[in-house]
CSV table of C-alpha atoms in Angstrom, one decimal:
chain,number,residue,atom,x,y,z
A,1,MET,CA,0.0,0.0,0.0
A,2,ALA,CA,1.5,3.4,-1.0
A,3,LYS,CA,2.2,5.9,1.7
A,4,ALA,CA,0.0,8.9,1.7
A,5,LYS,CA,1.7,12.3,1.3
A,6,THR,CA,2.3,14.2,4.5
A,7,ASN,CA,3.3,17.7,5.5
A,8,PHE,CA,4.1,19.4,8.8
A,9,THR,CA,1.6,21.6,10.6
A,10,CYS,CA,2.2,23.9,13.6
A,11,ASN,CA,0.1,23.1,16.6
A,12,GLU,CA,0.1,26.7,17.7
A,13,CYS,CA,-0.7,28.8,14.6
A,14,GLY,CA,-1.6,26.1,12.0
A,15,ALA,CA,1.2,27.1,9.6
A,16,ILE,CA,2.1,24.4,7.1
A,17,ALA,CA,5.7,23.4,6.0
A,18,ASN,CA,7.0,20.7,3.6
A,19,LYS,CA,9.7,19.5,6.0
A,20,TRP,CA,10.1,19.4,9.8
A,21,THR,CA,11.8,22.3,11.5
A,22,GLY,CA,12.5,22.8,15.2
A,23,GLN,CA,11.0,26.3,15.2
A,24,CYS,CA,7.8,27.4,13.4
A,25,THR,CA,8.7,30.1,10.9
A,26,SER,CA,5.3,31.9,11.5
A,27,CYS,CA,4.8,32.0,15.2
A,28,HIS,CA,8.4,31.2,16.2
A,29,GLN,CA,7.4,28.5,18.7
A,30,TRP,CA,9.7,25.6,19.3
A,31,ASN,CA,8.8,21.9,18.9
A,32,THR,CA,5.3,22.5,17.6
A,33,MET,CA,5.6,21.1,14.0
A,34,VAL,CA,3.9,17.7,13.7
A,35,GLU,CA,3.4,15.4,10.8
A,36,THR,CA,-0.1,15.4,9.3
A,37,PRO,CA,-1.6,13.7,6.2
A,38,VAL,CA,-2.2,15.8,3.0
A,39,GLU,CA,-5.9,16.1,2.3
A,40,THR,CA,-6.7,14.6,-1.0
A,41,GLY,CA,-9.9,13.8,-2.9
A,42,GLY,CA,-9.2,10.0,-3.0
A,43,ASN,CA,-11.9,7.4,-2.7
A,44,ASN,CA,-10.3,5.5,0.2
A,45,ARG,CA,-12.9,5.5,2.9
A,46,TYR,CA,-10.2,4.9,5.5
A,47,SER,CA,-7.8,7.7,4.6
A,48,GLN,CA,-10.6,10.3,4.2
A,49,PRO,CA,-9.9,13.2,6.6
A,50,ALA,CA,-12.2,13.2,9.6
A,51,HIS,CA,-13.5,16.7,9.2
A,52,LEU,CA,-14.8,16.1,5.7
A,53,ALA,CA,-17.4,13.7,6.9
A,54,LEU,CA,-18.4,15.9,9.8
A,55,ALA,CA,-18.6,19.1,7.7
A,56,GLN,CA,-21.7,18.3,5.7
A,57,THR,CA,-24.0,21.2,5.0
A,58,ALA,CA,-26.9,21.4,7.4
A,59,PRO,CA,-30.0,23.6,7.2
A,60,VAL,CA,-30.3,26.7,9.3
A,61,LEU,CA,-33.1,26.2,11.9
A,62,SER,CA,-34.6,28.3,14.6
A,63,LEU,CA,-33.7,27.1,18.1
A,64,ALA,CA,-37.3,27.2,19.2
A,65,ASP,CA,-38.2,24.8,16.4
A,66,ILE,CA,-35.7,22.1,17.6
A,67,ASP,CA,-37.1,19.5,19.9
A,68,ALA,CA,-35.0,19.1,23.2
A,69,ILE,CA,-34.9,15.3,23.4
A,70,ASP,CA,-33.0,13.6,26.2
A,71,VAL,CA,-30.1,11.5,25.0
A,72,PRO,CA,-31.0,7.8,25.5
A,73,ARG,CA,-28.6,5.8,27.5
A,74,PHE,CA,-27.8,2.2,28.4
A,75,GLY,CA,-26.1,1.0,31.6
A,76,THR,CA,-22.9,-0.9,31.9
A,77,GLY,CA,-24.1,-3.0,34.9
A,78,ILE,CA,-21.6,-1.2,37.2
A,79,GLU,CA,-23.5,1.5,39.1
A,80,GLU,CA,-20.5,3.7,40.0
A,81,PHE,CA,-19.3,3.6,36.4
A,82,ASP,CA,-22.7,4.7,35.2
A,83,ARG,CA,-22.8,7.5,37.7
A,84,VAL,CA,-19.5,8.9,36.4
A,85,LEU,CA,-20.7,8.6,32.8
A,86,GLY,CA,-23.8,10.6,33.7
A,87,GLY,CA,-26.3,7.7,33.7
A,88,GLY,CA,-24.7,5.3,31.2
A,89,LEU,CA,-23.2,5.1,27.8
A,90,VAL,CA,-24.6,7.1,24.8
A,91,ALA,CA,-25.0,5.7,21.3
A,92,GLY,CA,-22.4,7.5,19.1
A,93,GLY,CA,-20.5,8.9,22.1
A,94,VAL,CA,-16.8,8.8,22.4
A,95,VAL,CA,-15.3,8.2,25.9
A,96,LEU,CA,-11.6,8.7,26.8
A,97,ILE,CA,-10.4,7.1,30.0
A,98,GLY,CA,-6.9,7.6,31.4
A,99,GLY,CA,-4.9,6.7,34.4
A,100,ASP,CA,-1.6,5.4,35.7
A,101,PRO,CA,-0.3,2.0,34.6
A,102,GLY,CA,-1.9,-0.9,36.6
A,103,ILE,CA,-4.6,1.2,38.2
A,104,GLY,CA,-7.4,-0.8,36.7
A,105,LYS,CA,-8.5,0.8,33.4
A,106,SER,CA,-8.5,-2.5,31.4
A,107,THR,CA,-10.1,-4.4,34.4
A,108,LEU,CA,-13.0,-2.0,34.7
A,109,LEU,CA,-13.7,-1.9,30.9
A,110,LEU,CA,-13.5,-5.7,30.6
A,111,GLN,CA,-16.1,-6.0,33.4
A,112,ALA,CA,-18.3,-3.4,31.8
A,113,LEU,CA,-18.1,-4.9,28.4
A,114,ALA,CA,-18.8,-8.4,29.7
A,115,ASN,CA,-22.1,-7.0,31.3
A,116,VAL,CA,-23.1,-5.1,28.1
A,117,SER,CA,-22.3,-8.0,25.9
A,118,HIS,CA,-25.5,-9.8,27.1
A,119,MET,CA,-27.6,-7.0,25.7
A,120,LYS,CA,-25.6,-5.5,22.8
A,121,LYS,CA,-22.9,-6.5,20.3
A,122,VAL,CA,-19.5,-5.4,21.7
A,123,LEU,CA,-15.9,-5.5,20.4
A,124,TYR,CA,-12.7,-5.3,22.5
A,125,VAL,CA,-9.7,-4.1,20.5
A,126,SER,CA,-6.4,-4.7,22.3
A,127,GLY,CA,-3.2,-3.2,21.1
A,128,GLU,CA,-1.2,-3.9,24.3
A,129,GLU,CA,-2.2,-7.5,25.3
A,130,SER,CA,-2.7,-10.7,23.4
A,131,GLY,CA,-6.0,-12.5,23.4
A,132,ALA,CA,-4.6,-15.1,25.8
A,133,GLN,CA,-3.8,-12.5,28.4
A,134,ILE,CA,-7.2,-10.9,28.2
A,135,ALA,CA,-8.8,-14.4,28.4
A,136,LEU,CA,-6.7,-15.1,31.5
A,137,ARG,CA,-7.9,-11.8,33.1
A,138,ALA,CA,-11.5,-12.6,32.3
A,139,LYS,CA,-11.1,-16.0,34.0
A,140,ARG,CA,-9.5,-14.4,37.0
A,141,LEU,CA,-12.4,-11.9,37.3
A,142,GLN,CA,-14.9,-14.6,36.8
A,143,VAL,CA,-16.9,-12.6,34.2
A,144,ASP,CA,-19.2,-14.2,31.6
A,145,ALA,CA,-17.5,-13.1,28.4
A,146,ARG,CA,-18.9,-15.7,26.0
A,147,ASP,CA,-20.6,-13.0,23.8
A,148,LEU,CA,-17.6,-10.6,23.9
A,149,LYS,CA,-15.7,-10.3,20.6
A,150,LEU,CA,-12.0,-9.6,20.8
A,151,GLN,CA,-9.4,-8.4,18.3
A,152,ALA,CA,-5.7,-7.9,18.9
A,153,GLU,CA,-4.8,-5.2,16.3
A,154,ILE,CA,-3.0,-1.9,16.2
A,155,GLN,CA,-3.4,-0.8,12.6
A,156,LEU,CA,-6.2,1.7,12.3
A,157,GLU,CA,-7.4,0.7,8.8
A,158,LYS,CA,-7.9,-2.9,9.9
A,159,ILE,CA,-9.7,-1.8,13.0
A,160,LEU,CA,-12.0,0.4,10.9
A,161,GLY,CA,-12.6,-2.5,8.6
A,162,THR,CA,-13.6,-4.7,11.5
A,163,LEU,CA,-16.0,-2.0,12.8
A,164,ALA,CA,-17.6,-1.8,9.3
A,165,ASP,CA,-18.0,-5.6,9.0
A,166,LEU,CA,-19.0,-6.6,12.6
A,167,LYS,CA,-21.1,-3.4,13.2
A,168,PRO,CA,-20.7,-3.5,17.0
A,169,GLU,CA,-22.8,-1.2,19.3
A,170,VAL,CA,-19.9,-0.7,21.8
A,171,ALA,CA,-16.2,-0.8,21.0
A,172,VAL,CA,-13.2,-0.4,23.3
A,173,ILE,CA,-9.8,0.6,21.9
A,174,ASP,CA,-7.0,-0.3,24.4
A,175,SER,CA,-5.1,1.9,24.0
A,176,ILE,CA,-5.2,4.8,21.5
A,177,GLN,CA,-1.4,5.3,21.9
A,178,THR,CA,-0.7,1.9,20.3
A,179,VAL,CA,-2.8,2.5,17.2
A,180,TYR,CA,-1.2,3.8,14.0
A,181,SER,CA,-2.4,4.7,10.6
A,182,ASP,CA,-0.8,3.9,7.3
A,183,ALA,CA,-1.5,7.4,6.1
A,184,LEU,CA,1.3,8.6,8.4
A,185,THR,CA,4.9,7.6,8.6
A,186,SER,CA,5.5,8.5,12.3
A,187,ALA,CA,5.6,5.9,15.0
A,188,PRO,CA,2.6,4.8,17.1
A,189,GLY,CA,2.0,7.1,20.0
A,190,SER,CA,3.3,10.2,18.3
A,191,VAL,CA,1.3,13.4,18.4
A,192,ALA,CA,0.2,13.1,14.7
A,193,GLN,CA,-0.8,9.4,15.0
A,194,VAL,CA,-2.8,9.9,18.2
A,195,ARG,CA,-4.7,12.9,16.8
A,196,GLU,CA,-5.4,11.3,13.4
A,197,CYS,CA,-6.5,7.9,14.8
A,198,ALA,CA,-8.7,9.5,17.4
A,199,ALA,CA,-10.3,11.8,14.8
A,200,GLN,CA,-11.0,8.8,12.4
A,201,LEU,CA,-12.5,6.7,15.2
A,202,THR,CA,-14.7,9.7,16.3
A,203,ARG,CA,-15.9,10.1,12.7
A,204,VAL,CA,-16.9,6.5,12.6
A,205,ALA,CA,-18.7,6.8,16.0
A,206,LYS,CA,-20.7,9.8,14.8
A,207,GLN,CA,-21.6,8.3,11.4
A,208,THR,CA,-22.6,4.8,12.6
A,209,GLY,CA,-23.8,5.4,16.2
A,210,VAL,CA,-21.3,3.0,17.7
A,211,THR,CA,-20.1,3.9,21.2
A,212,ILE,CA,-16.3,4.0,21.3
A,213,ILE,CA,-14.3,4.0,24.5
A,214,LEU,CA,-10.6,4.9,24.2
A,215,VAL,CA,-8.0,4.1,26.8
A,216,GLY,CA,-5.3,6.7,27.1
A,217,HIS,CA,-1.9,6.7,28.7
A,218,VAL,CA,-0.8,9.5,31.1
A,219,THR,CA,2.4,11.4,31.4
A,220,LYS,CA,4.5,11.4,34.6
A,221,GLU,CA,2.7,14.7,35.6
A,222,GLY,CA,-0.6,12.7,35.4
A,223,ALA,CA,-2.0,14.4,32.3
A,224,LEU,CA,-3.2,12.4,29.3
A,225,ALA,CA,-0.4,11.7,26.9
A,226,GLY,CA,-0.7,13.1,23.3
A,227,PRO,CA,-2.1,16.3,21.9
A,228,ARG,CA,-4.5,18.5,24.0
A,229,VAL,CA,-6.9,18.3,21.1
A,230,LEU,CA,-7.5,14.7,22.0
A,231,GLU,CA,-9.6,15.8,25.0
A,232,HIS,CA,-11.5,18.3,22.8
A,233,ILE,CA,-12.4,15.6,20.2
A,234,VAL,CA,-14.1,13.2,22.5
A,235,ASP,CA,-17.4,13.6,24.4
A,236,THR,CA,-16.4,12.4,27.8
A,237,VAL,CA,-13.0,12.4,29.6
A,238,LEU,CA,-12.6,10.2,32.7
A,239,TYR,CA,-9.5,10.1,35.0
A,240,PHE,CA,-8.5,7.4,37.4
A,241,GLU,CA,-7.3,9.0,40.7
A,242,GLY,CA,-5.7,7.6,43.8
A,243,ASP,CA,-2.7,5.5,44.5
A,244,SER,CA,-2.3,2.3,42.5
A,245,HIS,CA,-1.0,0.6,45.6
A,246,SER,CA,-4.2,1.3,47.5
A,247,SER,CA,-7.2,-1.0,47.4
A,248,PHE,CA,-9.5,1.9,46.4
A,249,ARG,CA,-9.9,3.6,43.1
A,250,LEU,CA,-11.5,6.9,42.2
A,251,VAL,CA,-12.8,7.7,38.7
A,252,ARG,CA,-13.6,11.4,38.0
A,253,ALA,CA,-15.4,12.9,35.0
A,254,ILE,CA,-13.2,15.9,33.8
A,255,LYS,CA,-15.4,16.5,30.8
A,256,ASN,CA,-18.9,15.2,29.9
A,257,ARG,CA,-21.2,16.5,27.2
A,258,PHE,CA,-24.0,14.3,28.4
A,259,GLY,CA,-23.7,14.6,32.2
A,260,ALA,CA,-22.3,16.4,35.2
A,261,VAL,CA,-18.6,17.4,35.3
A,262,ASN,CA,-16.5,16.4,38.4
A,263,GLU,CA,-18.8,13.4,39.1
A,264,LEU,CA,-16.9,10.9,41.2
A,265,GLY,CA,-17.1,7.1,41.2
A,266,VAL,CA,-15.5,5.1,44.0
A,267,PHE,CA,-14.4,1.5,43.6
A,268,ALA,CA,-12.7,-1.1,45.7
A,269,MET,CA,-10.2,-3.4,44.0
A,270,THR,CA,-10.9,-7.0,44.9
A,271,GLU,CA,-9.9,-10.4,43.6
A,272,LYS,CA,-12.8,-10.4,41.3
A,273,GLY,CA,-12.1,-6.9,39.9
A,274,LEU,CA,-13.5,-3.5,40.7
A,275,LYS,CA,-16.6,-3.3,42.9
A,276,GLY,CA,-18.6,-0.1,43.5
A,277,VAL,CA,-18.5,1.4,47.0
A,278,SER,CA,-22.0,2.2,48.2
A,279,ASN,CA,-20.9,4.5,51.1
A,280,PRO,CA,-17.8,6.2,49.9
A,281,SER,CA,-17.8,8.7,52.8
A,282,ALA,CA,-16.6,5.9,55.1
A,283,LEU,CA,-13.4,5.6,53.1
A,284,PHE,CA,-12.4,9.2,53.7
A,285,LEU,CA,-13.0,9.3,57.4
A,286,SER,CA,-10.4,7.9,59.8
A,287,GLN,CA,-11.6,5.7,62.6
A,288,HIS,CA,-10.4,7.2,65.8
A,289,ASP,CA,-11.4,5.8,69.2
A,290,ASN,CA,-11.2,9.3,70.6
A,291,GLN,CA,-11.1,12.8,69.0
A,292,VAL,CA,-7.5,13.8,68.0
A,293,PRO,CA,-6.0,17.2,67.5
A,294,GLY,CA,-5.6,18.4,64.0
A,295,SER,CA,-8.5,16.5,62.5
A,296,CYS,CA,-11.6,18.2,61.0
A,297,VAL,CA,-14.4,16.7,58.9
A,298,MET,CA,-15.8,18.6,56.0
A,299,VAL,CA,-18.5,18.0,53.4
A,300,THR,CA,-17.4,18.3,49.8
A,301,GLN,CA,-19.6,18.2,46.8
A,302,GLU,CA,-18.3,15.9,44.0
A,303,GLY,CA,-20.6,16.4,41.0
A,304,THR,CA,-24.0,15.5,42.3
A,305,ARG,CA,-22.7,13.5,45.3
A,306,PRO,CA,-21.9,15.0,48.8
A,307,LEU,CA,-18.9,13.3,50.4
A,308,LEU,CA,-17.6,13.6,54.0
A,309,VAL,CA,-13.8,13.9,54.0
A,310,GLU,CA,-11.4,14.2,56.9
A,311,ILE,CA,-8.9,17.0,56.7
A,312,GLN,CA,-5.8,16.4,58.8
A,313,ALA,CA,-3.3,19.1,59.8
A,314,LEU,CA,0.1,18.8,61.5
A,315,VAL,CA,1.8,21.9,62.8
A,316,ASP,CA,5.3,21.6,64.2
A,317,ALA,CA,8.1,24.0,65.0
A,318,SER,CA,10.3,24.6,62.0
A,319,HIS,CA,14.1,24.2,62.2
A,320,LEU,CA,14.7,25.7,58.7
A,321,PRO,CA,15.0,29.3,57.6
A,322,ASN,CA,11.9,28.9,55.5
A,323,ALA,CA,9.1,26.9,57.1
A,324,ARG,CA,7.7,24.1,55.0
A,325,ARG,CA,4.2,24.1,53.5
A,326,LEU,CA,3.0,20.8,52.2
A,327,SER,CA,-0.5,19.7,51.2
A,328,VAL,CA,-1.7,16.3,49.8
A,329,GLY,CA,-5.0,16.3,48.0
A,330,LEU,CA,-5.3,20.1,48.3
A,331,GLU,CA,-3.8,23.0,46.4
A,332,GLN,CA,-0.6,24.1,48.0
A,333,ASN,CA,-0.8,27.8,46.9
A,334,ARG,CA,-4.2,28.0,48.6
A,335,LEU,CA,-2.7,26.7,51.8
A,336,ALA,CA,-0.2,29.6,51.8
A,337,MET,CA,-3.1,32.1,51.2
A,338,LEU,CA,-5.1,30.6,54.1
A,339,LEU,CA,-2.2,30.9,56.5
A,340,ALA,CA,-1.9,34.6,55.6
A,341,VAL,CA,-5.7,35.0,56.3
A,342,LEU,CA,-5.3,33.1,59.6
A,343,HIS,CA,-2.6,35.5,60.7
A,344,ARG,CA,-4.2,38.7,59.5
A,345,HIS,CA,-7.8,38.2,60.6
A,346,ALA,CA,-7.5,35.7,63.5
A,347,GLY,CA,-4.1,36.7,65.0
A,348,ILE,CA,-2.7,33.2,64.7
A,349,ALA,CA,0.8,33.2,63.3
A,350,ALA,CA,2.5,30.2,61.7
A,351,PHE,CA,5.5,31.8,60.0
A,352,ASP,CA,7.9,29.8,62.2
A,353,GLN,CA,5.9,26.5,62.0
A,354,ASP,CA,5.9,23.7,59.4
A,355,VAL,CA,2.4,23.1,58.2
A,356,PHE,CA,1.3,19.8,56.7
A,357,ILE,CA,-2.2,19.2,55.3
A,358,ASN,CA,-3.6,15.9,54.1
A,359,ALA,CA,-7.0,14.8,52.7
A,360,VAL,CA,-7.6,11.3,54.0
A,361,GLY,CA,-8.3,8.5,51.5
A,362,GLY,CA,-6.3,9.9,48.6
A,363,VAL,CA,-9.2,12.1,47.3
A,364,LYS,CA,-8.3,15.4,45.6
A,365,ILE,CA,-10.4,18.4,46.7
A,366,SER,CA,-10.4,21.4,44.4
A,367,GLU,CA,-13.4,23.3,45.6
A,368,PRO,CA,-12.9,26.3,48.0
A,369,ALA,CA,-15.5,25.1,50.5
A,370,VAL,CA,-12.6,23.2,52.2
A,371,ASP,CA,-11.1,26.5,53.4
A,372,LEU,CA,-12.8,26.6,56.8
A,373,ALA,CA,-12.0,23.0,57.6
A,374,VAL,CA,-8.3,23.6,56.8
A,375,LEU,CA,-8.1,26.6,59.1
A,376,LEU,CA,-9.9,24.8,62.0
A,377,ALA,CA,-7.6,21.7,61.6
A,378,ILE,CA,-4.5,23.9,61.7
A,379,ASN,CA,-5.7,25.8,64.8
A,380,SER,CA,-6.6,22.5,66.5
A,381,SER,CA,-3.1,21.1,65.8
A,382,MET,CA,-1.4,24.3,67.0
A,383,ARG,CA,-3.4,24.3,70.3
A,384,ASN,CA,-3.2,20.5,70.6
A,385,LYS,CA,-6.9,20.5,71.3
A,386,ALA,CA,-9.3,18.2,69.5
A,387,LEU,CA,-12.6,19.4,67.9
A,388,PRO,CA,-15.9,18.3,69.4
A,389,ARG,CA,-17.2,14.8,68.5
A,390,GLY,CA,-19.7,14.8,65.7
A,391,PHE,CA,-18.4,18.2,64.4
A,392,VAL,CA,-18.6,18.9,60.6
A,393,VAL,CA,-17.9,22.1,58.7
A,394,PHE,CA,-17.8,23.6,55.2
A,395,GLY,CA,-17.3,27.1,53.8
A,396,GLU,CA,-15.1,29.3,51.7
A,397,VAL,CA,-12.8,31.8,53.3
A,398,GLY,CA,-12.0,35.1,51.5
A,399,LEU,CA,-9.0,37.3,51.8
A,400,ALA,CA,-10.9,39.8,53.9
A,401,GLY,CA,-11.7,37.1,56.5
A,402,GLU,CA,-15.3,36.6,55.5
A,403,ILE,CA,-16.8,33.1,55.2
A,404,ARG,CA,-18.7,32.7,52.0
A,405,PRO,CA,-21.5,30.2,51.2
A,406,ALA,CA,-21.0,26.9,49.4
A,407,PRO,CA,-23.3,25.6,46.7
A,408,ARG,CA,-25.8,22.8,47.6
A,409,GLY,CA,-25.6,23.5,51.3
A,410,GLN,CA,-28.8,21.6,52.0
A,411,GLU,CA,-27.6,18.4,50.5
A,412,ARG,CA,-24.3,18.6,52.4
A,413,LEU,CA,-26.1,19.0,55.7
A,414,ARG,CA,-28.5,16.1,55.0
A,415,GLU,CA,-25.6,13.9,54.2
A,416,ALA,CA,-23.8,14.8,57.4
A,417,ALA,CA,-26.9,14.2,59.5
A,418,LYS,CA,-27.5,10.9,57.8
A,419,LEU,CA,-24.0,9.7,58.9
A,420,GLY,CA,-24.5,10.7,62.5
A,421,PHE,CA,-22.9,14.2,62.8
A,422,SER,CA,-24.6,16.5,65.3
A,423,ILE,CA,-22.8,19.9,65.1
A,424,ALA,CA,-22.3,21.8,61.8
A,425,MET,CA,-20.4,25.1,61.5
A,426,ILE,CA,-21.5,26.6,58.2
A,427,PRO,CA,-21.7,30.1,56.5
A,428,SER,CA,-24.7,32.1,57.6
A,429,ALA,CA,-26.0,32.1,54.0
A,430,ASN,CA,-26.2,28.3,54.0
A,431,VAL,CA,-28.4,28.1,57.1
A,432,PRO,CA,-31.5,26.0,56.2
A,433,LYS,CA,-35.0,27.4,56.5
A,434,GLN,CA,-36.2,24.3,58.1
A,435,PRO,CA,-34.2,22.6,60.9
A,436,ILE,CA,-32.6,19.3,60.2
A,437,ASP,CA,-33.3,16.6,62.8
A,438,GLY,CA,-30.4,15.8,65.1
A,439,LEU,CA,-28.1,18.6,63.7
A,440,THR,CA,-27.2,21.7,65.5
A,441,ILE,CA,-26.3,24.6,63.2
A,442,ILE,CA,-23.6,27.2,64.1
A,443,ALA,CA,-23.7,30.0,61.6
A,444,VAL,CA,-20.6,32.2,61.1
A,445,ASP,CA,-19.8,35.2,59.0
A,446,ARG,CA,-16.1,35.8,59.7
A,447,ILE,CA,-13.1,33.6,60.6
A,448,ASP,CA,-12.6,35.3,64.0
A,449,ASP,CA,-16.3,34.7,64.7
A,450,ALA,CA,-15.8,31.0,63.9
A,451,PHE,CA,-12.9,30.6,66.4
A,452,ASN,CA,-14.8,32.4,69.1
A,453,LYS,CA,-17.9,30.2,68.7
A,454,LEU,CA,-15.7,27.1,68.6
A,455,ARG,CA,-14.1,28.0,71.9
A,456,GLU,CA,-17.6,28.2,73.5
A,457,ILE,CA,-18.4,24.6,72.6
A,458,GLN,CA,-15.1,23.0,73.3
């Protein structure tokens, strides 16, 4: 088969060159030239550029005349996976799932595909493992994979041919970094190959209605390997979080055109694969016989699910010229800002103290509603005095020392009450209109007010 002609395109400005150069001659950016196929008017259905099939002329309609129809979904048989997907898989949707090596991507997809295979025609395309290895994993997981079709292939044109002949309703490509196209001369896993193969598979998904799930590798920084455009092409992007050495796995939706963003699914790794955790708050709360200093429980909102997470702080005298600031699961720059607010508006100085913050269970909290819990945990550790039993908080702290409300406060409070917490310190704007049984509300407006009311109940 003759190689298709290629040129080199700049990822930054789109300039085209006939040969590779280290620096783009138009925008002068370095290492942005990537190999791309030359668009031709050939009749090869496999080498047709992806955008040609998607750029068909469509009539201009009034938005009021278009029916708003909910996208039909079908479940995977794994409740936590369906939650992250927004309710299930969508026909014609493209899902990209990434994570560290050995964290459970292939295991989760094999379990899901085995469940779906009883209702729909499915195809598992493996570019990293042989059929015998996957069969051995299916036997170890004890899944019923009699109706699951498998192909060990890495050439894009052959994979597209299989999709055209078999016409599956769900297909998994494991992984997109191993697939290559004959239209390009670069090696599998290169920027050009990943982008072109993902675009071709997306075109097939939109044209035929097959649901395609792509497995992606991650870099050492934890981001998906390959071009950033890969995340823009697909409909849903899922990330595995947590330590691969732990028995628990977290799957977070970073992008979802058919559901909520930042939705979180919690799984436990067992001998029979990944099992959904029905009460994930129990994973993120340490089991202490007695209350310990430096520990504060907060309610965070992950997508549509409220979770209770324990925030731990350790404050110790520093023996270095510059005191250390270390946070695990929280943004480190925000920790430095909160320490400045603590000093300026509460009169508690920590410039000569090492401060360590940890979110129990390996969960990553990005919302600002964790601010109040961090400050109370730091103060508890500095005073070596534990917070009251059954105490839970949430709230954002501003630079002026005010405590701002958090979204969905009612759901957070109901979740805390359901798990047996009896005292909640929350922003005044989040106070519920109707009292919640078994839960005493302490409303605060400023950080100094929060510390004063805390001393009254300790």
